[in-house]
mmCIF file of C-alpha atoms in Angstrom:
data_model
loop_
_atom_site.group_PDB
_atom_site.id
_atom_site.type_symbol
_atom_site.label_atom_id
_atom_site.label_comp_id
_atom_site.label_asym_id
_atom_site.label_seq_id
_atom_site.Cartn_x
_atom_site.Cartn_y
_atom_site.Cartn_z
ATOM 1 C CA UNK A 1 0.000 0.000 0.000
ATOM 2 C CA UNK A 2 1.656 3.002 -1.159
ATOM 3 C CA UNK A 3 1.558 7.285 0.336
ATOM 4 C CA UNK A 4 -2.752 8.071 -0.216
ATOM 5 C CA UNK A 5 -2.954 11.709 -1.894
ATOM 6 C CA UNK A 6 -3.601 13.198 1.070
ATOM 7 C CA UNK A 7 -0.310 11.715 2.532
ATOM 8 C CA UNK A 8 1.594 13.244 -0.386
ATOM 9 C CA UNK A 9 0.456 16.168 -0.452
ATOM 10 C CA UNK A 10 1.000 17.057 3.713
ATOM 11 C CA UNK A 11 4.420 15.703 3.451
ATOM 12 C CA UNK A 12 5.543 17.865 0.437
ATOM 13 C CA UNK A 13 3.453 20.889 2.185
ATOM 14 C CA UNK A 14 5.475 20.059 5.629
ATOM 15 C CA UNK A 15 8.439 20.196 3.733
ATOM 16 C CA UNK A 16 8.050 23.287 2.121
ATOM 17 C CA UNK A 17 8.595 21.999 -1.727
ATOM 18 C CA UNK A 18 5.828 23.047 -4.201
ATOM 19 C CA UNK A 19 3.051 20.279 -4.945
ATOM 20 C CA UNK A 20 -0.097 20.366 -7.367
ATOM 21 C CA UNK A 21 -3.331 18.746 -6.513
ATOM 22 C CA UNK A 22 -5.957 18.159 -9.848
ATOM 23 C CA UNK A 23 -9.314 17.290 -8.874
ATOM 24 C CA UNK A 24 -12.223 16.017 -11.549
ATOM 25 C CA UNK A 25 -15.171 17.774 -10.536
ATOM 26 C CA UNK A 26 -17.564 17.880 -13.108
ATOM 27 C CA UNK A 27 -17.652 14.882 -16.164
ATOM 28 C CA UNK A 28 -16.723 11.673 -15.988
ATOM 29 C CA UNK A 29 -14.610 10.076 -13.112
ATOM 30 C CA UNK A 30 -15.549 12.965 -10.885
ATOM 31 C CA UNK A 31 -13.457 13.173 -8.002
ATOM 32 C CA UNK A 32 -10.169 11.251 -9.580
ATOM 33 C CA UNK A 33 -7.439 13.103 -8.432
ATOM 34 C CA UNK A 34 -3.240 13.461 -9.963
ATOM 35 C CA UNK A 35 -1.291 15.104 -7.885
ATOM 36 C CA UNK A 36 2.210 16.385 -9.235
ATOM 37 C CA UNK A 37 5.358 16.796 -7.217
ATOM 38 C CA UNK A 38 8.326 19.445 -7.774
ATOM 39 C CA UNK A 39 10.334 16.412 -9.109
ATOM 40 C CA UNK A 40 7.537 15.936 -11.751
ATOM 41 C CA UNK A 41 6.534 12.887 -10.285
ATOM 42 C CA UNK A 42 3.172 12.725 -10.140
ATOM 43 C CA UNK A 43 0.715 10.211 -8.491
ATOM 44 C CA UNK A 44 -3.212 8.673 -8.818
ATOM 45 C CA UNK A 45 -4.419 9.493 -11.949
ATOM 46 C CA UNK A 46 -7.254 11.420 -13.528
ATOM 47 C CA UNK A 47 -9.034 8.570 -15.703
ATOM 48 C CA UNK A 48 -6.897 8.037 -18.816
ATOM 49 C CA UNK A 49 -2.562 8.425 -19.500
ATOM 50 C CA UNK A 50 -3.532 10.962 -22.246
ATOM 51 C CA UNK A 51 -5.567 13.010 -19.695
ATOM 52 C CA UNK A 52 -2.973 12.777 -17.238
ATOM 53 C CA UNK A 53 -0.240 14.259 -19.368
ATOM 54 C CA UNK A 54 -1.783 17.026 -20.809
ATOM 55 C CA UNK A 55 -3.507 18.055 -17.526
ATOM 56 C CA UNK A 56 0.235 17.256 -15.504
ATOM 57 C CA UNK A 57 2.119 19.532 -18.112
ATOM 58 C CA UNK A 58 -0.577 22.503 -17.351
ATOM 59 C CA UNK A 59 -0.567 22.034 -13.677
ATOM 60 C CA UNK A 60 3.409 22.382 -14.030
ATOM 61 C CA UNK A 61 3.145 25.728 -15.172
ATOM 62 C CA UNK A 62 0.226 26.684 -12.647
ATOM 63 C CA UNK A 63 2.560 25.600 -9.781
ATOM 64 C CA UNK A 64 5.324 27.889 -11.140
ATOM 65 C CA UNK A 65 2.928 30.753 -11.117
ATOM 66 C CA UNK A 66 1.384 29.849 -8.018
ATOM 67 C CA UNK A 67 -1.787 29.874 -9.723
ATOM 68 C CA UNK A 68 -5.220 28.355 -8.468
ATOM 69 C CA UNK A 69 -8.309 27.665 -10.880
ATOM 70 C CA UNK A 70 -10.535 25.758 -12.463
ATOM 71 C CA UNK A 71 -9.338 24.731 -16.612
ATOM 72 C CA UNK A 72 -11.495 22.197 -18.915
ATOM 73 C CA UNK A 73 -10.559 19.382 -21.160
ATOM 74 C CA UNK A 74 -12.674 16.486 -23.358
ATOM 75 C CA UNK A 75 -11.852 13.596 -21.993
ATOM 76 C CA UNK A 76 -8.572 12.614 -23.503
ATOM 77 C CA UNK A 77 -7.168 16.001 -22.442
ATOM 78 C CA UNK A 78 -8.422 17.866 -25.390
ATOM 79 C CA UNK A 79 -8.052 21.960 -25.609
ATOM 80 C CA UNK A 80 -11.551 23.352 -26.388
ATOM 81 C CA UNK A 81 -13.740 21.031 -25.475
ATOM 82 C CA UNK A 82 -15.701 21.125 -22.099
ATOM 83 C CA UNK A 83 -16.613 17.429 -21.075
ATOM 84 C CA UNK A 84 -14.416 18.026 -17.864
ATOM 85 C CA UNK A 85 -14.210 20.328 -15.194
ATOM 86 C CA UNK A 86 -10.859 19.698 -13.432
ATOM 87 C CA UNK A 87 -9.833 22.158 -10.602
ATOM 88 C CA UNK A 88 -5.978 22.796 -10.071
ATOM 89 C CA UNK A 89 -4.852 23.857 -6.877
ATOM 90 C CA UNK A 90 -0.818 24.756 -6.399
ATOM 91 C CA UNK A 91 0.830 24.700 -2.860
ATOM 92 C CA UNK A 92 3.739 27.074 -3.258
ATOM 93 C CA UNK A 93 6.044 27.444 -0.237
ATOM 94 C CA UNK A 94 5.457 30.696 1.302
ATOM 95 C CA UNK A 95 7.147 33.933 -0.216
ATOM 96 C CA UNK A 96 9.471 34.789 1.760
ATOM 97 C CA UNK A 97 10.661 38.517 3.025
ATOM 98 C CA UNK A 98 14.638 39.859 4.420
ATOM 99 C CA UNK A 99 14.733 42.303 6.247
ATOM 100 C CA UNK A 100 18.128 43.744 6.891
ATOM 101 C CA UNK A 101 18.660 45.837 10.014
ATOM 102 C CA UNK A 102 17.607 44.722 13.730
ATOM 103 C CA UNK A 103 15.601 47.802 14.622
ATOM 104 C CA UNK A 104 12.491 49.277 16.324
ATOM 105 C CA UNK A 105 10.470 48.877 12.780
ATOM 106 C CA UNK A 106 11.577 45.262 12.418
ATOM 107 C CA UNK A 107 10.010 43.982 15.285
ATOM 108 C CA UNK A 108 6.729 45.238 14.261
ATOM 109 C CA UNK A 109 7.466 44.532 10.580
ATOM 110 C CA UNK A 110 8.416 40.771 11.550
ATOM 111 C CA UNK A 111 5.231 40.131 12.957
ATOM 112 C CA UNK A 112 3.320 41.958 10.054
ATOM 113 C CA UNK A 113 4.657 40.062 7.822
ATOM 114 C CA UNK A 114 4.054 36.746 9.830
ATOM 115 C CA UNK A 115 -0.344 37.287 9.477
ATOM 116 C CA UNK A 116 0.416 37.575 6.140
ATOM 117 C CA UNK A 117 2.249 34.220 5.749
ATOM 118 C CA UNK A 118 5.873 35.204 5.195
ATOM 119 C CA UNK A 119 8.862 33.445 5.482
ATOM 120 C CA UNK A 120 10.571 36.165 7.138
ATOM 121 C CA UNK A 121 14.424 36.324 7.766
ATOM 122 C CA UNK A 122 16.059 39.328 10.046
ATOM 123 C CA UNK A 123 20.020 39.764 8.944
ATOM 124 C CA UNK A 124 22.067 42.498 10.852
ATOM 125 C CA UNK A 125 25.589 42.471 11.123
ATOM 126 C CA UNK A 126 25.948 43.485 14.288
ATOM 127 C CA UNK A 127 25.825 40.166 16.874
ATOM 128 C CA UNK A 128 24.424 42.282 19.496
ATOM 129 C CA UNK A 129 21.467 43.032 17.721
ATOM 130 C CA UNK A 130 20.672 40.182 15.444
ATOM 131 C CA UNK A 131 19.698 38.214 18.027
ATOM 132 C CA UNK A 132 16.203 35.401 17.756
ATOM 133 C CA UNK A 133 15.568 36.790 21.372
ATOM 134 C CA UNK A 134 14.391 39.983 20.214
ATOM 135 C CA UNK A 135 12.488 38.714 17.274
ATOM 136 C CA UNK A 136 11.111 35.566 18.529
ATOM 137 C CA UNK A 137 8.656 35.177 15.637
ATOM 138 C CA UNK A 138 11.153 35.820 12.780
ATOM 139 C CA UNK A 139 11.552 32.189 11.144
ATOM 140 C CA UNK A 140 15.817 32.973 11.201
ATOM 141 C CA UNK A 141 17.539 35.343 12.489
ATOM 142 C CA UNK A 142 21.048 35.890 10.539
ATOM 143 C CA UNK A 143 24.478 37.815 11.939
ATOM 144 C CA UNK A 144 25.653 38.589 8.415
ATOM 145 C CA UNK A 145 26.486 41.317 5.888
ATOM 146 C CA UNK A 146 23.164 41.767 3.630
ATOM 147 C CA UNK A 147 25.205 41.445 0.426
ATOM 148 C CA UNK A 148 26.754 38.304 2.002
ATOM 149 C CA UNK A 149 23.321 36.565 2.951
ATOM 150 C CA UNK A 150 21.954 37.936 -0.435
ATOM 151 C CA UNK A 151 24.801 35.685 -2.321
ATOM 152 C CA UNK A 152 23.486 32.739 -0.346
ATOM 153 C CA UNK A 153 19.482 32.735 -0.761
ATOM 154 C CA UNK A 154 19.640 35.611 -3.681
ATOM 155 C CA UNK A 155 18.974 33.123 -6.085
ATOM 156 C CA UNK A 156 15.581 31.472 -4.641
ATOM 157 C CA UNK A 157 14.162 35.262 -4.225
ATOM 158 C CA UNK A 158 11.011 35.224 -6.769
ATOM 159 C CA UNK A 159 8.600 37.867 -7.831
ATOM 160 C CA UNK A 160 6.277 36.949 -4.737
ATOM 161 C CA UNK A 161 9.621 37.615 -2.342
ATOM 162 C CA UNK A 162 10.455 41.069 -0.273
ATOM 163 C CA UNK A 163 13.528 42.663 0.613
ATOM 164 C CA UNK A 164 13.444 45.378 3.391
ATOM 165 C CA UNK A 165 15.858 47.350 4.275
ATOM 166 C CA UNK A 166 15.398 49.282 7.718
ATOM 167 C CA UNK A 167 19.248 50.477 8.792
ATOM 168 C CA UNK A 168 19.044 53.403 6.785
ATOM 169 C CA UNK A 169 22.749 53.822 7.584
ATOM 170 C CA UNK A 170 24.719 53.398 4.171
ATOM 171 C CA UNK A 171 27.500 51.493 5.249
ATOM 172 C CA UNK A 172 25.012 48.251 5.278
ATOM 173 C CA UNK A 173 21.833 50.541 2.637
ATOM 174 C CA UNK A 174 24.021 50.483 -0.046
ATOM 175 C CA UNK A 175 25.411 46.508 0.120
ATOM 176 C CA UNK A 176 22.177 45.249 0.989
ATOM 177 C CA UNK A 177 20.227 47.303 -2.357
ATOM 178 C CA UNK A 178 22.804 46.617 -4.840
ATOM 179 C CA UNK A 179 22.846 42.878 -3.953
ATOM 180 C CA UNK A 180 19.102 42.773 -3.747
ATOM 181 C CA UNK A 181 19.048 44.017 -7.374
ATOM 182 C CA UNK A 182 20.939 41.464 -8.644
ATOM 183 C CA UNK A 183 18.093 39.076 -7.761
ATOM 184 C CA UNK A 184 14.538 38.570 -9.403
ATOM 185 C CA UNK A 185 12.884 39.946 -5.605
ATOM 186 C CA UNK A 186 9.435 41.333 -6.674
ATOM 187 C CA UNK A 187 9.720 44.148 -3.954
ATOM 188 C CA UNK A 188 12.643 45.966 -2.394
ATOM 189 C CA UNK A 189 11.852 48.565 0.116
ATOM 190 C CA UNK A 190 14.540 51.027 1.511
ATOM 191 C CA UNK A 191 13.515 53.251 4.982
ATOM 192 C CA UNK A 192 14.460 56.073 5.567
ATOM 193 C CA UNK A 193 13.277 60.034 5.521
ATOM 194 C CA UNK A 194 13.287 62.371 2.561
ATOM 195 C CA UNK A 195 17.184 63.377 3.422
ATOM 196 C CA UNK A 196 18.549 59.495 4.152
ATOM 197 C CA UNK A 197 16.982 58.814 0.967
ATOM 198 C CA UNK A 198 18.439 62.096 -1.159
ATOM 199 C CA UNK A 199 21.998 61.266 0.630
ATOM 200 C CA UNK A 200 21.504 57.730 -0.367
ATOM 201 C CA UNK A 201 20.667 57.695 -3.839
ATOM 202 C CA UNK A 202 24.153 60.030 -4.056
ATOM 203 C CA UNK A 203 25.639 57.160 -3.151
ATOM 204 C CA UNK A 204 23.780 54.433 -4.954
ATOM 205 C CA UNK A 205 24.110 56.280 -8.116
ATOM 206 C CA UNK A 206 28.030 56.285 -7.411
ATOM 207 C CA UNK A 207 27.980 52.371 -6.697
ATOM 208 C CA UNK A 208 26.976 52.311 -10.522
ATOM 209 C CA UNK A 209 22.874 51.673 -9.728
ATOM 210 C CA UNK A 210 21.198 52.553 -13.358
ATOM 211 C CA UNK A 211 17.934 54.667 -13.893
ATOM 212 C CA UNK A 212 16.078 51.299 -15.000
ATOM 213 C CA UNK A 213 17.191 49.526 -11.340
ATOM 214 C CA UNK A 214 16.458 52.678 -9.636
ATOM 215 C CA UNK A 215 12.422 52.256 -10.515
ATOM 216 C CA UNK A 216 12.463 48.871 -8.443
ATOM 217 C CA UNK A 217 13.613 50.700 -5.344
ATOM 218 C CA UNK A 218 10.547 51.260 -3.086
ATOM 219 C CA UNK A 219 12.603 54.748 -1.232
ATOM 220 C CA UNK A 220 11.074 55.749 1.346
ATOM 221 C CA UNK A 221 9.828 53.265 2.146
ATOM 222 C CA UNK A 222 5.791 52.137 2.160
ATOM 223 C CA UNK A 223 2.496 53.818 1.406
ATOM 224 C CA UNK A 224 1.597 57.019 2.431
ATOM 225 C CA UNK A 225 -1.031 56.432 5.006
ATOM 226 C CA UNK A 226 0.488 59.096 7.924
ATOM 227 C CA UNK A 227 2.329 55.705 9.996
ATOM 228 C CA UNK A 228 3.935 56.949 12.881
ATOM 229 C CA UNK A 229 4.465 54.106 15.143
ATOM 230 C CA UNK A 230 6.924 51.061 14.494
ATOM 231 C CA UNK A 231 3.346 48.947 14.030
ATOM 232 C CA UNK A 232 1.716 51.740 11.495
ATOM 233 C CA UNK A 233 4.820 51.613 9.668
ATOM 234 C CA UNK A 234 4.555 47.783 9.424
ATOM 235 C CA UNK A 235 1.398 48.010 7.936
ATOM 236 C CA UNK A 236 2.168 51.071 5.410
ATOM 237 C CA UNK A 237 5.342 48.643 4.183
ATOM 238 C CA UNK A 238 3.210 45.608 3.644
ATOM 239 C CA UNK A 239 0.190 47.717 2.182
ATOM 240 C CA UNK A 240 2.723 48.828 -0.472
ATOM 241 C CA UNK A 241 3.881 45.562 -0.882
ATOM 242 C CA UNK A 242 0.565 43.947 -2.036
ATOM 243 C CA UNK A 243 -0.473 47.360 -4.140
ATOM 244 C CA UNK A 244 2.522 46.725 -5.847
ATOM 245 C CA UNK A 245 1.861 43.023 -6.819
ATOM 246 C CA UNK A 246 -1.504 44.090 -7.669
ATOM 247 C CA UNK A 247 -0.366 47.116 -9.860
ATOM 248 C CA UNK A 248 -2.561 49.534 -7.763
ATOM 249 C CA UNK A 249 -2.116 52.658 -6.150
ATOM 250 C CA UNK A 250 -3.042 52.636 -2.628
ATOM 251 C CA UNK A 251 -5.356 55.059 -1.667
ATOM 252 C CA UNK A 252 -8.477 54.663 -0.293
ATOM 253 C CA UNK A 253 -10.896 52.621 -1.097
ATOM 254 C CA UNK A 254 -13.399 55.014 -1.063
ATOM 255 C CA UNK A 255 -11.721 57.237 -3.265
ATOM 256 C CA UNK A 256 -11.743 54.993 -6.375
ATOM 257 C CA UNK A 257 -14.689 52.709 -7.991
ATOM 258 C CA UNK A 258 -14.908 49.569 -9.597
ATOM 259 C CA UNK A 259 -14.712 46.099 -7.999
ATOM 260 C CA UNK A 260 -12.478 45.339 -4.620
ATOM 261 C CA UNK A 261 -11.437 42.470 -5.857
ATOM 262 C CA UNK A 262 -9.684 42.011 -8.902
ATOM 263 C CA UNK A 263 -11.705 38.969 -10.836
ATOM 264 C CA UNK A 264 -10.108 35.738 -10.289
ATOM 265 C CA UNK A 265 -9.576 32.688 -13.012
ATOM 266 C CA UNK B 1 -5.473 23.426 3.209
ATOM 267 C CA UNK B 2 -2.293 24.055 4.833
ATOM 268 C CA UNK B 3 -4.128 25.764 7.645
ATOM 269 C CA UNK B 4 -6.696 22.942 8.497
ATOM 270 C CA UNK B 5 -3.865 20.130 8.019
ATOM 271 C CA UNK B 6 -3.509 19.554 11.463
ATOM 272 C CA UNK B 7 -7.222 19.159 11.973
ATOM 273 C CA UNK B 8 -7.333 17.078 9.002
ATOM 274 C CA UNK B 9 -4.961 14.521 10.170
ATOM 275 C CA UNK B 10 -6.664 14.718 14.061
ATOM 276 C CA UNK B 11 -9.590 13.907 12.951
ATOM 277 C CA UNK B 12 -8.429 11.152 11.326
ATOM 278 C CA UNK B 13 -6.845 9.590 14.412
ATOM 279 C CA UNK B 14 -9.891 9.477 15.330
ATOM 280 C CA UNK B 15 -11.644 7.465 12.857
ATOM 281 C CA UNK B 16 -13.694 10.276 11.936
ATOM 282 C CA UNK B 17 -15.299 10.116 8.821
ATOM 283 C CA UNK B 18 -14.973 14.015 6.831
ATOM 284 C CA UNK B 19 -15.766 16.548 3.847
ATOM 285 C CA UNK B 20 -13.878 18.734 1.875
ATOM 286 C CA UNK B 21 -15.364 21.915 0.201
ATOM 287 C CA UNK B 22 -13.178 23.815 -1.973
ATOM 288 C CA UNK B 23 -13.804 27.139 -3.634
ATOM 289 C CA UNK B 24 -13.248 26.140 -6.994
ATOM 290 C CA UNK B 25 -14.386 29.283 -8.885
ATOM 291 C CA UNK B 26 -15.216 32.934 -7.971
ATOM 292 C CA UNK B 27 -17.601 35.400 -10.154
ATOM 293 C CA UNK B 28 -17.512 38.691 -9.359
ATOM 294 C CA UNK B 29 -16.774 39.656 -5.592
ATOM 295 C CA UNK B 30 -16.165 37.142 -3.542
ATOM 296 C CA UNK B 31 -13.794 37.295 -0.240
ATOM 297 C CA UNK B 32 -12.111 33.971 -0.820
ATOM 298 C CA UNK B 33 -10.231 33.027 -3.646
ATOM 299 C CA UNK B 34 -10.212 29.582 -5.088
ATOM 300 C CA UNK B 35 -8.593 27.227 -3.044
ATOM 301 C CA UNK B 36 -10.021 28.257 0.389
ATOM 302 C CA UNK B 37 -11.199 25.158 2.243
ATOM 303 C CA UNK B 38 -13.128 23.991 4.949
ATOM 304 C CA UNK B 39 -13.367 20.729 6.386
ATOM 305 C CA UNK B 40 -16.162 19.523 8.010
ATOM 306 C CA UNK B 41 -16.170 15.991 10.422
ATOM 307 C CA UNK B 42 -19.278 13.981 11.374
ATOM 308 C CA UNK B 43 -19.661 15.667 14.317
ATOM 309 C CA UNK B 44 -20.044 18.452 12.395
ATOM 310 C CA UNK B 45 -17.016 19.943 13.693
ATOM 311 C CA UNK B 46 -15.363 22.829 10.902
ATOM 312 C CA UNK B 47 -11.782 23.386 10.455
ATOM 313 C CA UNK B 48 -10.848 26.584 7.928
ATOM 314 C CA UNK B 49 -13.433 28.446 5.979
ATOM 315 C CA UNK B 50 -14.658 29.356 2.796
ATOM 316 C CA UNK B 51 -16.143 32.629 2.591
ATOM 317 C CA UNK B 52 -16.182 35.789 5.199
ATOM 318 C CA UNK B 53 -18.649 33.440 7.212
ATOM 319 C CA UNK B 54 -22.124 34.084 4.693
ATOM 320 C CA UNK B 55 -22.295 30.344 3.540
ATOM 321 C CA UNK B 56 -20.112 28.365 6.242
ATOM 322 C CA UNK B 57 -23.400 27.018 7.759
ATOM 323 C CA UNK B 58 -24.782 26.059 4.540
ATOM 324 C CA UNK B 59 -21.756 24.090 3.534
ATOM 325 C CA UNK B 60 -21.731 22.428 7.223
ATOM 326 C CA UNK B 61 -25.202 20.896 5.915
ATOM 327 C CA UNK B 62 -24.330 20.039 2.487
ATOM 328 C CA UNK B 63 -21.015 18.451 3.786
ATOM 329 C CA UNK B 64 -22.774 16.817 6.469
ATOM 330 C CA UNK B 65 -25.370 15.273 4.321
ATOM 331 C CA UNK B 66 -22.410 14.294 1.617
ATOM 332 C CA UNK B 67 -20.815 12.095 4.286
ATOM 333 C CA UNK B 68 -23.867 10.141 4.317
ATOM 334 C CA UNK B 69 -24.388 9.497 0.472
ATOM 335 C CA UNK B 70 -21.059 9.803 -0.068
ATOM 336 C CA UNK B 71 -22.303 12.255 -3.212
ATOM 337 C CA UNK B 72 -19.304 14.240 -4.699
ATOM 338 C CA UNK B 73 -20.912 17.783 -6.374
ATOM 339 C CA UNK B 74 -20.025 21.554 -7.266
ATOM 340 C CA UNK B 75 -22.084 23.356 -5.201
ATOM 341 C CA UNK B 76 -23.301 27.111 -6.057
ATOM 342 C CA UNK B 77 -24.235 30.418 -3.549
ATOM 343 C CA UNK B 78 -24.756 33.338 -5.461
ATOM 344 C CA UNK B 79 -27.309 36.106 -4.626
ATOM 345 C CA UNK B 80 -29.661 37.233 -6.503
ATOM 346 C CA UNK B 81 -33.677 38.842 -6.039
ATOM 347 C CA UNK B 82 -35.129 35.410 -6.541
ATOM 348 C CA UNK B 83 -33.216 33.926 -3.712
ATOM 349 C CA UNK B 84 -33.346 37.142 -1.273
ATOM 350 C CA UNK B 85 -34.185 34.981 1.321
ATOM 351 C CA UNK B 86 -31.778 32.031 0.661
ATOM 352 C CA UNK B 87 -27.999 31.654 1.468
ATOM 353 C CA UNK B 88 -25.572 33.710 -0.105
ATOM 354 C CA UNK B 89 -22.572 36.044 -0.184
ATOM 355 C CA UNK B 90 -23.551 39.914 1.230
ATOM 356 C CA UNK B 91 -20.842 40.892 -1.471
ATOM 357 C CA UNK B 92 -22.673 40.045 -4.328
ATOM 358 C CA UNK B 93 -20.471 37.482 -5.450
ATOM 359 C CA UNK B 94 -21.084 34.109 -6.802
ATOM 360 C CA UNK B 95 -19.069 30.695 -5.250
ATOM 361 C CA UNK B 96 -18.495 27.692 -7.041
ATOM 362 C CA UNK B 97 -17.922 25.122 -4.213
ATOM 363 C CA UNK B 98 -16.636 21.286 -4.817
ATOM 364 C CA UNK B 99 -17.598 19.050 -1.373
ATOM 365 C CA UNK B 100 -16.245 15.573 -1.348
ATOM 366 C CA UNK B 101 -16.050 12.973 0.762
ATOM 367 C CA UNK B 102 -11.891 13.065 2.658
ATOM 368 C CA UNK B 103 -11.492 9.014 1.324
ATOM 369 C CA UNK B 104 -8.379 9.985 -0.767
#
């Protein structure tokens, strides 16, 4: 007797590697169930080889993009046709978000970033500091240079990943940015007040950081909604996080029109 | 399903029979995307959810009554001025739910 479905997909969710579940839910074989591993192994099967190919090679590229939805197929797998309803679901490992310097903000940001499912690592250089004491709900706390860690897990950092910088001092800013840029982060946020950031784009602009890399660079960082406290500024960062992976500006919601919620596949 | 894992697997230890609903596809508003899921045991115990709480007790009944047929089916809430009185989202959104019987 072999792993059930249900077996597979905990252990590969426990683990942290990406897994794909397909489900028929209307047509025939209703409830027959593939699911695809990050190997590309994949297990049960959906009624047919033929089916199970074309439907494993789609949810391959739904797991990259962390997508959810429902897609339909005849029932050999056929584009077009509608006999089946089969729902894909991905389980993507949670994004993860850096945040280099072991300050006020980062407590607050840390735990932010924790309701909204990060992965969140705090690197500061300085031992004293970077300690898992003060930020017991960070998942790793790192003594390191940020261009030193960023070497290390820079190449895993995806489009739904954050870097945050919070030392606004430049001897660590300026490391930590032009490492982050040389990965594929989807967000990199720099703190700091209208003067850090003026001084530090001097100096960014001397470390050879073009006009084009300059646009990714959330400076100052988060969305203007008056924070203040450590906590309000935790919550302005993330809110400019998602408005950015949404592609909207965020003001208020009462301000604008149209639907809250952008329509979903 | 990450969240209600845990649940999932008590539950299990247990001997206790369960349903799955999924949100399989969202029209218009709707507060969860596909993917949310609830499970539901035969005690009628609930682990996750599915929407911002406007269907959860219908899908405790449906779920309830699929553990006894053992029926697998996409089940719709929607609102509309027909069905003012039935269950539905507040949004205005329509949910596409699949409910299944845990036996996988």
């Amino acid at each position: 007797m072999g792993e059930s479905i249900l077996d597979i997909l905990r252990s590969a969710i426990h683990d942290g590697t990406p897994v794909a579940l397909a489900t028929v839910i209307e047509g025939e074989g209703a409830g027959n169930k593939l699911v695809l591993q990050s190997d590309g192994e994949t297990s049960g099967s959906l009624g047919n080889e033929a089916l199970d190919r074309v439907v494993a090679r789609d949810m391959s590229g739904e797991l990259e993009a962390g997508r959810t939805g429902t897609r339909h197929y005849g029932p050999n797998g056929e584009a077009r046709e509608e006999a089946l309803s089969i729902f894909i679901e991905s389980f993507a490992p949670p994004p993860q978000m850096l945040i280099f310097g072991a300050v006020d903000f980062t407590s607050a940001l840390v735990r932010v970033a924790k309701v909204l499912g990060y992965h969140v690592t705090v690197c500061d250089a300085r031992a004293i500091f970077a300690t898992i004491k003060r930020f017991p709900q960070a998942d790793v706390v790192e003594t390191e240079w940020p261009d030193k860690l960023l070497n290390t897990v820079g190449p895993s950092l995806g489009i739904r990943d954050a870097v945050c910088v919070l030392t606004h001092d430049n001897k660590f800013d300026v490391p930590a940015i032009t490492a982050a840029l040389k990965t594929n982060v989807g967000y990199i946020g720099v703190m700091g007040s209208r003067k850090t950031h003026e001084n530090r784009t001097v100096r960014l602009r001397e470390a050879g950081v073009s006009d084009e890399e300059f646009k990714r660079i959330m400076s100052p960082i988060g969305s203007d909604i008056g924070a203040r406290t450590p906590e309000e500024t935790a919550i302005s960062i993330c809110a400019e996080i998602i408005a950015l992976r949404t592609g909207r500006d965020a003001h208020s919601l009462k301000k604008g029109s149209g639907p809250i919620h952008e329509p979903s596949s | 399903m990450k969240e209600i894992l845990e649940d999932i697997e008590k539950w299990k230890k247990s001997d206790k029979s369960i349903a799955l609903a999924r949100v399989v596809k969202v029209e218009g508003s709707g507060p969860r995307d596909p993917g949310a899921t609830m499970a539901v045991n035969e005690d009628g115990e609930v682990a996750g959810s599915v929407s911002g709480g406007c269907v959860e007790g219908a899908v405790v009944s449906e779920a309830l009554e699929i553990l006894k047929t053992g029926e697998r089916k996409v089940v719709t809430f929607g609102y509309s001025d027909d069905e003012a009185y039935a269950v539905g989202l507040t949004c205005g959104g329509t949910i596409h739910l699949y409910i299944e019987p845990l036996d996988w």
